[in-house]
Coordinates of C-alpha atoms in Angstrom, one line a residue:
M1 CA -14.1 -3.0 3.0
K2 CA -15.2 -1.8 6.3
P3 CA -13.8 1.5 7.6
Q4 CA -12.3 -0.2 10.7
I5 CA -10.4 -2.6 8.5
R6 CA -9.1 0.2 6.3
I7 CA -8.0 2.2 9.3
L8 CA -6.1 -0.8 10.7
L9 CA -4.5 -1.5 7.3
Y10 CA -3.5 2.2 6.9
S11 CA -2.0 2.1 10.4
I12 CA 0.1 -0.9 9.6
L13 CA 1.2 0.7 6.4
F14 CA 2.1 3.9 8.2
F15 CA 4.1 2.0 10.7
L16 CA 5.9 0.0 8.0
Y17 CA 6.8 3.3 6.2
L18 CA 8.2 4.8 9.4
T19 CA 10.2 1.8 10.5
A20 CA 11.5 0.6 7.1
T21 CA 12.9 3.9 5.9
Q22 CA 16.2 3.5 7.8
F23 CA 16.5 -0.1 6.4
F24 CA 16.0 1.1 2.9
L25 CA 18.5 3.9 3.3
S26 CA 21.1 1.5 4.7
L27 CA 20.4 -0.9 1.8
G28 CA 20.9 1.9 -0.6
Q29 CA 24.3 2.7 1.0
I30 CA 25.3 -1.0 0.8
L31 CA 24.2 -1.2 -2.9
K32 CA 25.7 2.2 -3.6
T33 CA 22.5 3.4 -5.3
D34 CA 20.7 6.7 -5.1
P35 CA 18.7 6.8 -1.9
Y36 CA 15.6 8.1 -3.6
I37 CA 15.5 5.2 -6.0
T38 CA 16.0 2.7 -3.2
L39 CA 13.3 4.4 -1.1
G40 CA 10.9 4.5 -4.1
C41 CA 11.4 0.9 -4.9
G42 CA 11.1 -0.2 -1.3
F43 CA 7.9 1.8 -0.8
A44 CA 6.6 0.4 -4.1
V45 CA 7.1 -3.1 -2.8
F46 CA 5.1 -2.2 0.4
N47 CA 2.4 -0.7 -1.8
L48 CA 2.3 -3.8 -4.0
I49 CA 1.9 -6.0 -1.0
Y50 CA -0.9 -3.8 0.3
A51 CA -2.6 -3.7 -3.1
F52 CA -2.5 -7.4 -3.8
F53 CA -3.4 -8.6 -0.3
A54 CA -5.8 -5.9 0.9
L55 CA -7.5 -4.5 -2.2
K56 CA -7.4 -7.5 -4.4
W57 CA -8.1 -5.6 -7.6
K58 CA -6.9 -6.5 -11.1
P59 CA -3.1 -7.1 -11.2
L60 CA -2.3 -4.4 -13.7
L61 CA -4.3 -1.8 -11.7
N62 CA -2.6 -2.9 -8.5
I63 CA 0.9 -2.5 -10.1
I64 CA 0.1 0.9 -11.6
C65 CA -1.4 2.3 -8.4
A66 CA 1.3 0.9 -6.2
V67 CA 4.2 2.3 -8.3
G68 CA 2.4 5.6 -9.0
I69 CA 1.6 6.2 -5.4
A70 CA 5.1 5.4 -4.2
A71 CA 6.7 7.8 -6.8
L72 CA 4.2 10.6 -6.3
S73 CA 4.2 10.5 -2.6
L74 CA 8.0 10.5 -2.4
F75 CA 8.2 13.4 -4.9
L76 CA 5.6 15.4 -3.0
A77 CA 7.3 14.6 0.4
L78 CA 10.6 16.0 -0.9
Q79 CA 8.8 19.1 -2.3
F80 CA 7.1 19.6 1.1
T81 CA 10.4 19.5 2.9
N82 CA 11.7 22.2 0.6
L83 CA 9.1 24.5 2.0
H84 CA 10.9 24.4 5.4
Y85 CA 7.8 24.6 7.5
F86 CA 9.3 22.7 10.4
I87 CA 12.9 23.9 10.3
D88 CA 12.9 24.8 14.0
Y89 CA 11.8 21.3 15.0
D90 CA 13.6 19.2 12.4
P91 CA 16.7 21.1 11.1
Y92 CA 17.7 18.5 8.5
Q93 CA 14.1 17.9 7.4
V94 CA 14.6 14.1 7.5
K95 CA 11.7 13.3 9.8
T96 CA 9.5 15.7 8.0
A97 CA 10.1 13.9 4.7
I98 CA 9.5 10.5 6.2
F99 CA 6.2 11.5 7.9
A100 CA 5.1 13.4 4.8
N101 CA 5.8 10.4 2.6
A102 CA 3.8 8.1 4.9
V103 CA 0.9 10.4 5.2
L104 CA 0.7 11.3 1.5
S105 CA 0.8 7.6 0.6
I106 CA -2.1 6.8 2.9
I107 CA -4.1 9.8 1.5
F108 CA -3.4 8.7 -2.0
W109 CA -4.5 5.1 -1.2
E110 CA -7.7 6.3 0.2
I111 CA -8.4 8.5 -2.8
V112 CA -7.7 5.6 -5.2
Y113 CA -10.0 3.4 -3.0
Q114 CA -12.8 5.9 -3.0
V115 CA -12.5 6.4 -6.8
K116 CA -12.6 2.6 -7.4
I117 CA -15.6 2.1 -5.1
R118 CA -17.5 5.0 -6.7
K119 CA -16.9 3.6 -10.2
Q120 CA -18.4 0.2 -9.2

């Protein structure tokens, strides 16, 4: 896959993460579930769509990578917000968690892509 196409796909994925977070949180309130579970499942769906349509790998590899990246990036984003680096700019650390999750997901997708390409 060309770098320009990957950058475009990552930009779309980043935009989807940022815009859909509020929807997933609202959905979690309606369903009365834990917001982290709702966010994780929603981001896993985005990752699955990305994996199946953009990467077109084996189905089991797509599912494992999508769910693993969603869970790992959400966990690390929450750990990053606990460091309180941007407490002056974002007192509740909500925007920091959203941006960290989106950036970490894209970084992990690029790592998985590079590993997969190097193995071929």
